[in-house]
Coordinates of C-alpha atoms and ligand atoms in Angstrom, one line a residue:
M1 CA 19.6 -19.1 -17.6
S2 CA 16.8 -20.2 -19.7
G3 CA 17.2 -18.9 -23.2
I4 CA 13.9 -17.0 -22.8
K5 CA 14.5 -13.3 -22.5
L6 CA 11.9 -10.9 -21.2
V7 CA 12.5 -7.2 -21.5
L8 CA 10.8 -4.6 -19.3
K9 CA 9.4 -1.3 -20.4
S10 CA 11.6 1.7 -19.6
G11 CA 11.0 2.8 -16.0
K12 CA 9.4 -0.5 -15.0
D13 CA 12.7 -1.8 -13.7
Q14 CA 12.5 0.4 -10.6
S15 CA 10.8 -2.1 -8.3
L16 CA 13.3 -4.8 -9.3
M17 CA 16.2 -2.5 -8.6
R18 CA 14.7 -2.4 -5.1
Y19 CA 14.5 -6.2 -5.0
H20 CA 10.7 -6.5 -5.2
P21 CA 10.2 -10.1 -6.4
W22 CA 7.1 -9.7 -8.6
I23 CA 6.9 -8.5 -12.2
F24 CA 3.4 -7.5 -13.3
S25 CA 2.4 -8.3 -16.8
G26 CA 1.9 -4.6 -17.6
A27 CA 5.7 -4.0 -17.0
I28 CA 6.7 -6.3 -19.9
K29 CA 7.8 -4.7 -23.2
K30 CA 8.8 -7.8 -25.2
I31 CA 9.4 -11.5 -24.7
Y32 CA 11.9 -13.3 -26.9
G33 CA 10.7 -16.8 -27.1
D34 CA 7.4 -18.4 -26.2
P35 CA 7.4 -19.1 -22.5
R36 CA 4.8 -21.5 -21.1
E37 CA 3.5 -21.4 -17.5
G38 CA 6.3 -22.4 -15.2
D39 CA 9.2 -21.8 -17.5
V40 CA 12.4 -20.0 -16.3
V41 CA 12.9 -16.6 -17.8
D42 CA 15.8 -14.1 -17.7
V43 CA 14.6 -10.5 -17.2
Y44 CA 16.4 -7.5 -18.7
D45 CA 15.8 -3.8 -18.6
N46 CA 15.2 -1.7 -21.7
K47 CA 19.0 -1.1 -22.1
D48 CA 19.8 -4.8 -22.1
N49 CA 21.1 -5.0 -18.5
F50 CA 20.3 -8.3 -16.7
L51 CA 18.0 -7.8 -13.8
A52 CA 16.6 -11.2 -12.6
T53 CA 15.9 -14.9 -13.1
G54 CA 12.4 -16.1 -12.3
Y55 CA 9.5 -18.4 -13.1
Y56 CA 7.0 -17.2 -15.7
Q57 CA 3.3 -17.4 -15.2
P58 CA 0.5 -16.0 -17.4
G59 CA -1.6 -13.6 -15.3
S60 CA -1.3 -10.4 -13.4
I61 CA 2.0 -11.5 -11.6
A62 CA 3.8 -12.6 -14.8
V63 CA 7.2 -13.4 -13.1
R64 CA 8.1 -14.5 -9.6
V65 CA 11.8 -13.6 -9.2
M66 CA 13.9 -16.3 -7.6
D67 CA 17.2 -14.5 -7.8
F68 CA 18.6 -11.1 -8.9
E69 CA 21.7 -12.9 -10.2
K70 CA 22.0 -14.9 -13.4
R71 CA 21.9 -18.5 -12.2
E72 CA 20.4 -21.9 -12.6
L73 CA 17.4 -22.7 -10.4
D74 CA 18.8 -26.1 -9.6
K75 CA 19.4 -28.3 -6.6
E76 CA 22.2 -26.1 -5.4
F77 CA 19.9 -23.0 -5.5
Y78 CA 17.2 -24.8 -3.5
H79 CA 19.8 -26.1 -1.1
E80 CA 21.1 -22.6 -0.5
R81 CA 17.7 -21.1 0.1
I82 CA 16.3 -23.8 2.3
S83 CA 19.5 -24.0 4.4
A84 CA 19.2 -20.2 4.9
A85 CA 15.6 -20.6 6.0
I86 CA 16.7 -23.2 8.6
E87 CA 19.6 -21.0 9.7
Y88 CA 17.3 -18.0 10.1
R89 CA 15.0 -20.0 12.3
K90 CA 17.9 -21.2 14.4
K91 CA 19.1 -17.7 14.9
S92 CA 15.7 -16.2 15.5
G93 CA 14.9 -18.7 18.2
V94 CA 12.1 -20.5 16.3
L95 CA 13.7 -23.9 16.6
S96 CA 14.2 -23.5 20.3
M97 CA 10.8 -22.4 21.4
P98 CA 9.9 -24.2 24.6
G99 CA 7.3 -27.0 24.3
T100 CA 6.8 -26.4 20.6
N101 CA 7.2 -28.7 17.6
A102 CA 5.1 -26.9 15.0
Y103 CA 6.4 -24.0 13.0
R104 CA 6.6 -22.6 9.4
L105 CA 9.9 -23.7 7.8
V106 CA 9.5 -21.8 4.5
H107 CA 7.4 -18.7 4.1
G108 CA 7.5 -17.9 0.3
E109 CA 8.9 -14.4 -0.5
G110 CA 9.8 -14.0 3.2
D111 CA 12.4 -16.7 2.7
G112 CA 13.4 -15.9 -0.9
L113 CA 11.3 -18.7 -2.2
P114 CA 8.2 -17.2 -3.8
G115 CA 5.5 -19.7 -4.4
L116 CA 6.5 -22.2 -1.6
I117 CA 5.1 -22.6 1.9
A118 CA 6.3 -25.4 4.2
D119 CA 4.8 -26.0 7.6
Y120 CA 6.5 -28.4 10.0
Y121 CA 4.3 -30.5 12.3
D122 CA 6.5 -32.7 14.5
G123 CA 8.3 -34.6 11.7
V124 CA 5.7 -34.0 9.0
L125 CA 6.2 -31.2 6.4
V126 CA 3.1 -30.0 4.6
L127 CA 3.9 -28.2 1.4
Q128 CA 1.8 -25.7 -0.6
F129 CA 3.1 -24.7 -4.0
H130 CA 1.7 -21.5 -5.4
S131 CA 3.4 -21.4 -8.8
L132 CA 3.9 -24.0 -11.4
G133 CA 7.6 -23.1 -11.8
I134 CA 8.5 -24.2 -8.3
Y135 CA 6.0 -27.1 -8.3
R136 CA 7.9 -28.6 -11.2
E137 CA 10.9 -28.7 -8.9
K138 CA 9.0 -30.5 -6.2
D139 CA 11.3 -33.6 -6.3
T140 CA 14.4 -31.4 -6.0
V141 CA 12.7 -29.5 -3.1
C142 CA 11.8 -32.8 -1.3
S143 CA 15.3 -34.2 -1.8
V144 CA 16.9 -31.0 -0.3
L145 CA 14.4 -31.0 2.6
R146 CA 15.2 -34.7 3.3
S147 CA 18.9 -34.2 3.3
L148 CA 18.8 -31.1 5.5
L149 CA 16.3 -32.4 8.0
G150 CA 17.5 -36.0 8.2
T151 CA 15.8 -38.0 10.9
D152 CA 13.7 -35.0 12.0
L153 CA 11.6 -35.7 8.9
R154 CA 9.1 -38.6 8.7
A155 CA 6.9 -37.5 5.8
I156 CA 6.3 -34.8 3.3
Y157 CA 2.7 -34.1 2.3
N158 CA 1.8 -32.0 -0.8
K159 CA -1.3 -29.9 -0.4
S160 CA -1.4 -27.9 -3.5
E161 CA -4.6 -28.9 -5.2
T162 CA -6.2 -25.6 -4.6
T163 CA -3.2 -23.3 -4.4
L164 CA -1.7 -24.0 -7.8
P165 CA -3.0 -21.8 -10.6
F166 CA -4.3 -23.5 -13.8
K167 CA -4.9 -26.6 -11.8
A168 CA -6.7 -28.3 -14.7
D169 CA -3.4 -28.5 -16.6
T170 CA -1.2 -29.9 -13.9
G171 CA -3.7 -32.4 -12.5
A172 CA -2.0 -31.9 -9.1
E173 CA -3.4 -34.1 -6.4
N174 CA -2.8 -33.8 -2.7
G175 CA -0.7 -36.7 -1.4
Y176 CA 2.5 -37.8 0.2
L177 CA 5.7 -37.0 -1.7
Y178 CA 7.8 -38.9 0.9
G179 CA 6.8 -41.4 3.6
S180 CA 3.4 -41.1 5.2
A181 CA 1.9 -40.3 8.6
D182 CA -1.4 -40.3 10.4
P183 CA -2.7 -36.8 11.4
G184 CA -1.2 -36.4 14.8
I185 CA -0.9 -34.2 17.9
V186 CA 1.6 -31.3 18.0
S187 CA 2.7 -29.1 20.8
E188 CA 2.8 -25.3 20.9
Y189 CA 4.2 -23.8 24.1
G190 CA 3.2 -27.0 25.8
Y191 CA -0.4 -27.0 24.6
K192 CA -1.5 -29.9 22.5
F193 CA -3.3 -29.6 19.1
R194 CA -4.6 -32.3 16.8
I195 CA -3.6 -31.4 13.3
D196 CA -5.3 -32.8 10.2
W197 CA -3.3 -31.7 7.2
V198 CA -5.4 -33.9 4.9
N199 CA -8.9 -32.6 5.7
G200 CA -8.1 -29.3 7.5
Q201 CA -8.0 -25.8 6.1
K202 CA -4.8 -24.6 4.6
T203 CA -2.0 -26.8 6.0
G204 CA -4.1 -27.8 9.0
F205 CA -3.3 -25.2 11.6
F206 CA -2.9 -21.4 11.8
I207 CA 0.7 -21.3 13.1
D208 CA 0.9 -17.6 12.4
Q209 CA -1.2 -16.7 15.5
R210 CA 1.1 -18.5 18.0
E211 CA 2.5 -15.4 19.6
N212 CA -0.8 -13.6 19.6
R213 CA -2.5 -16.6 21.3
R214 CA 0.2 -16.4 23.9
L215 CA -0.5 -12.7 24.5
L216 CA -4.2 -13.4 24.8
Q217 CA -3.5 -15.6 27.7
E218 CA -2.0 -12.6 29.6
Y219 CA -5.4 -10.9 29.3
S220 CA -7.8 -13.8 29.9
E221 CA -7.6 -14.4 33.6
G222 CA -11.1 -14.5 35.1
K223 CA -12.6 -13.2 31.9
K224 CA -15.7 -14.4 29.9
V225 CA -14.0 -15.0 26.5
L226 CA -15.7 -15.2 23.1
N227 CA -13.5 -16.7 20.3
L228 CA -15.2 -15.9 17.0
F229 CA -14.0 -17.7 13.9
G230 CA -12.4 -20.2 16.2
Y231 CA -11.4 -23.0 13.8
T232 CA -9.1 -25.4 15.7
G233 CA -9.7 -23.4 18.9
G234 CA -6.2 -22.1 19.1
F235 CA -7.1 -18.9 21.0
S236 CA -9.6 -20.9 23.1
V237 CA -7.0 -23.3 24.4
Y238 CA -4.7 -20.5 25.6
A239 CA -7.6 -18.7 27.2
M240 CA -8.7 -21.8 29.0
K241 CA -5.6 -21.6 31.2
N242 CA -7.2 -19.0 33.4
A243 CA -10.5 -17.7 31.9
A244 CA -13.9 -17.9 33.8
R245 CA -15.6 -19.1 30.6
V246 CA -14.7 -19.6 26.9
D247 CA -17.1 -19.8 24.0
T248 CA -15.8 -20.8 20.6
V249 CA -17.9 -19.9 17.6
D250 CA -17.4 -21.1 14.0
I251 CA -19.7 -21.5 11.1
S252 CA -18.3 -24.9 10.3
E253 CA -19.5 -27.7 12.6
K254 CA -16.3 -29.6 11.8
A255 CA -14.2 -26.7 13.1
V256 CA -16.3 -26.5 16.3
R257 CA -15.7 -30.2 16.9
L258 CA -12.0 -29.8 16.3
A259 CA -11.9 -26.9 18.8
E260 CA -13.8 -28.9 21.4
E261 CA -11.4 -31.8 20.9
N262 CA -8.4 -29.6 21.3
V263 CA -9.8 -28.0 24.5
E264 CA -10.6 -31.5 25.8
L265 CA -7.0 -32.6 25.0
N266 CA -5.6 -29.9 27.2
F267 CA -8.4 -29.5 29.8
P268 CA -10.2 -32.8 30.0
G269 CA -13.7 -32.6 31.3
D270 CA -13.5 -28.9 31.9
R271 CA -17.0 -27.4 31.6
R272 CA -15.9 -23.8 31.3
H273 CA -15.7 -24.3 27.5
S274 CA -18.6 -24.4 24.9
G275 CA -18.5 -24.8 21.2
V276 CA -21.2 -23.1 19.1
T277 CA -21.8 -23.6 15.4
A278 CA -23.0 -20.3 14.2
D279 CA -22.4 -17.3 11.9
A280 CA -20.2 -14.9 13.9
F281 CA -22.2 -11.8 12.8
K282 CA -25.5 -13.3 13.8
Y283 CA -24.0 -14.6 17.0
L284 CA -23.0 -11.1 18.0
D285 CA -26.5 -9.8 17.1
N286 CA -28.1 -12.3 19.4
T287 CA -25.7 -11.8 22.3
A288 CA -26.8 -9.7 25.2
A289 CA -24.8 -6.5 25.5
G290 CA -22.1 -6.8 28.2
E291 CA -22.1 -10.6 28.1
Y292 CA -18.4 -10.9 27.2
D293 CA -15.3 -9.1 28.4
L294 CA -12.8 -10.5 26.0
V295 CA -13.5 -11.1 22.3
I296 CA -11.3 -12.5 19.6
L297 CA -12.1 -11.6 15.9
D298 CA -10.0 -13.7 13.6
P299 CA -12.0 -14.0 10.4
P300 CA -10.8 -15.6 7.1
A301 CA -9.4 -13.2 4.5
F302 CA -12.4 -10.9 3.5
A303 CA -10.5 -9.8 0.4
K304 CA -8.4 -12.1 -1.8
H305 CA -8.2 -9.5 -4.6
N306 CA -7.8 -5.7 -4.8
N307 CA -11.1 -5.3 -6.7
V308 CA -13.0 -6.4 -3.6
L309 CA -11.0 -4.3 -1.2
H310 CA -13.8 -1.9 -0.5
N311 CA -16.3 -4.7 0.5
A312 CA -13.6 -6.3 2.7
L313 CA -13.0 -3.0 4.6
Q314 CA -16.8 -2.7 5.1
G315 CA -16.8 -6.2 6.4
Y316 CA -14.1 -5.5 8.9
K317 CA -15.9 -2.4 10.0
R318 CA -19.3 -4.1 10.4
L319 CA -17.8 -7.0 12.4
N320 CA -15.7 -4.7 14.7
M321 CA -18.6 -2.4 15.2
K322 CA -20.8 -5.2 16.4
A323 CA -18.1 -6.5 18.7
I324 CA -17.4 -3.1 20.2
Q325 CA -21.1 -2.4 20.7
Q326 CA -21.6 -5.7 22.6
L327 CA -18.5 -5.7 24.7
K328 CA -18.7 -5.2 28.5
P329 CA -17.3 -1.7 29.5
G330 CA -13.6 -2.1 30.3
G331 CA -13.4 -5.1 27.9
I332 CA -10.7 -6.0 25.4
I333 CA -10.9 -7.1 21.8
F334 CA -8.2 -8.9 19.8
T335 CA -9.1 -8.1 16.2
F336 CA -7.3 -9.4 13.1
S337 CA -7.1 -9.2 9.3
C338 CA -5.2 -11.8 7.3
S339 CA -6.0 -10.3 3.9
Q340 CA -2.8 -9.6 2.0
V341 CA -4.5 -6.8 0.0
V342 CA -5.7 -5.0 3.2
S343 CA -2.8 -2.8 4.5
R344 CA -2.1 -2.2 8.1
D345 CA -3.3 1.4 7.7
N346 CA -6.5 0.4 6.0
F347 CA -7.3 -2.2 8.6
R348 CA -6.7 0.3 11.4
K349 CA -9.0 2.8 9.6
S350 CA -11.8 0.3 9.5
V351 CA -11.5 -0.4 13.2
F352 CA -11.4 3.3 13.8
A353 CA -14.6 3.8 11.7
A354 CA -16.2 0.9 13.6
A355 CA -15.3 2.5 17.0
A356 CA -16.5 6.0 15.9
N357 CA -19.9 4.5 14.9
T358 CA -20.4 3.2 18.4
G359 CA -19.3 6.4 20.1
R360 CA -17.4 4.4 22.7
K361 CA -13.9 5.3 23.9
V362 CA -11.3 3.0 22.4
R363 CA -7.6 2.8 23.1
I364 CA -5.0 0.6 21.3
L365 CA -3.1 -1.6 23.6
H366 CA -1.0 -3.6 21.1
Q367 CA -0.4 -3.6 17.3
L368 CA 0.2 -7.2 16.3
S369 CA 1.7 -8.9 13.4
Q370 CA 3.1 -12.3 12.3
P371 CA 5.8 -14.3 14.2
A372 CA 9.4 -14.8 13.2
D373 CA 8.8 -18.0 11.3
H374 CA 6.5 -16.0 8.9
P375 CA 9.3 -13.5 8.0
V376 CA 8.5 -10.3 6.2
N377 CA 10.8 -9.6 3.3
I378 CA 11.5 -5.9 3.7
Y379 CA 11.5 -5.5 -0.1
H380 CA 8.1 -7.1 -0.4
P381 CA 5.7 -5.3 1.9
E382 CA 2.9 -7.7 0.7
S383 CA 4.5 -10.4 2.8
E384 CA 3.3 -8.7 5.9
Y385 CA -0.3 -10.1 5.7
L386 CA -1.3 -10.5 9.3
K387 CA -2.4 -7.4 11.1
G388 CA -3.9 -7.2 14.5
L389 CA -5.0 -4.7 17.1
V390 CA -5.7 -5.2 20.8
I391 CA -8.1 -2.6 21.8
Y392 CA -9.5 -1.5 25.2
V393 CA -13.1 -0.4 25.1
E394 CA -14.5 1.8 27.9
Ligands
LIG1 N1 -8.6 -18.1 14.7 C1 -8.3 -19.4 14.1 C2 -8.2 -19.3 12.6 C3 -9.4 -18.8 11.9 S1 -9.7 -19.3 10.3 C4 -7.0 -19.9 14.7 O1 -6.3 -19.3 15.5 O2 -6.6 -21.0 14.3 C5 -11.3 -18.7 9.9 C6 -12.4 -19.5 10.5 O3 -13.6 -18.8 10.3 C7 -12.7 -20.9 9.7 O4 -12.7 -21.9 10.6 C8 -14.1 -20.7 9.1 O5 -14.9 -21.9 9.2 C9 -14.7 -19.6 10.0 N2 -15.7 -18.8 9.4 C10 -15.8 -18.3 8.1 N3 -16.9 -17.5 8.0 C11 -17.5 -17.5 9.2 C12 -18.7 -16.8 9.8 N4 -19.4 -16.0 9.0 N5 -19.0 -17.0 11.0 C13 -18.2 -17.8 11.8 N6 -17.1 -18.5 11.4 C14 -16.8 -18.3 10.1

């Protein structure tokens, strides 16, 4: 309840009626008042029926809907949503995974909190705010998190310098909002990982690949494994359990060192692992055909916007083609896309095109997605961003 009223064009209320939480600027007929970035707005249809409350933001996504009822976006609201996120994680087993103390606690639209990501690393929460509206409520969010997590929480780190739009105006700086903690070691299914939320990419670790890493372990026994785009070496550590050899490749030397450190933490002195600083495409070009029998392709998002979608699909095709070409007959590829704008169907088509170009026979063993702590809001298909295929190449 804001006093700022936003009316949608006739017919543009359809997606809201189906609980989609984004309002694009083109859907707006008239705004009564002069909302600034981050302000709360009440959204109405063309016949003056109330539709939703949300945060306003100039740009393509003009409103992020926080509720489809008329209500204050206050402490009670945040308490309700964050409690629901915790309850969901209890019920879905996220909080009782064996040997695991790292998981995503809040996943934006997936948890009814558009614009907020919260990753939990053994007592330290790393927050990423993606909209100014919710960023302004950061003190409320922190106080709710502290009261709900109690002694399970040692520190809250805000890492929103690069995620907030219009950064210049907010002057947001990364830093602790509560307590402080040195980057530490977390466990995932009993494996140890050093997490550096201050200097690492995103919140420091790609928690979203947890179940896929676990699946990889089932396939790595006795294999020569190539982990391209390895970052912290997540897939490499799991493969090391039983592989004959594991090579981790990343273009960033810092990432390669991190991967080596994580392998060393779990398999000290084990010479089956090597880290290589190289471009993944070039590395594949310089690899002898048949060198590897298990390859992981987990590149960064090739497309961040719809207008570069075509190039991104070409990128996935080129990468997968090279990997399929080089793979040993009877080998397996774990291939992923984490671009939100690339649909599951489009990703599959680019892997299909890649396979067709090589002429090799390819079967799909698994179609992979994101784990339960990265829930997909059924009304917001865009929240299903992680797509993977496990393919068998003859
Ligand atoms: N698989 C990882 C996450 C990958 S993130 C995990 O499970 O944690 C993407 C990684 O790709 C980053 O570490 C980035 O440094 C690396 N990268 C980006 N472009 C690359 C390129 N052309 N060749 C190799 N690595 C690249």
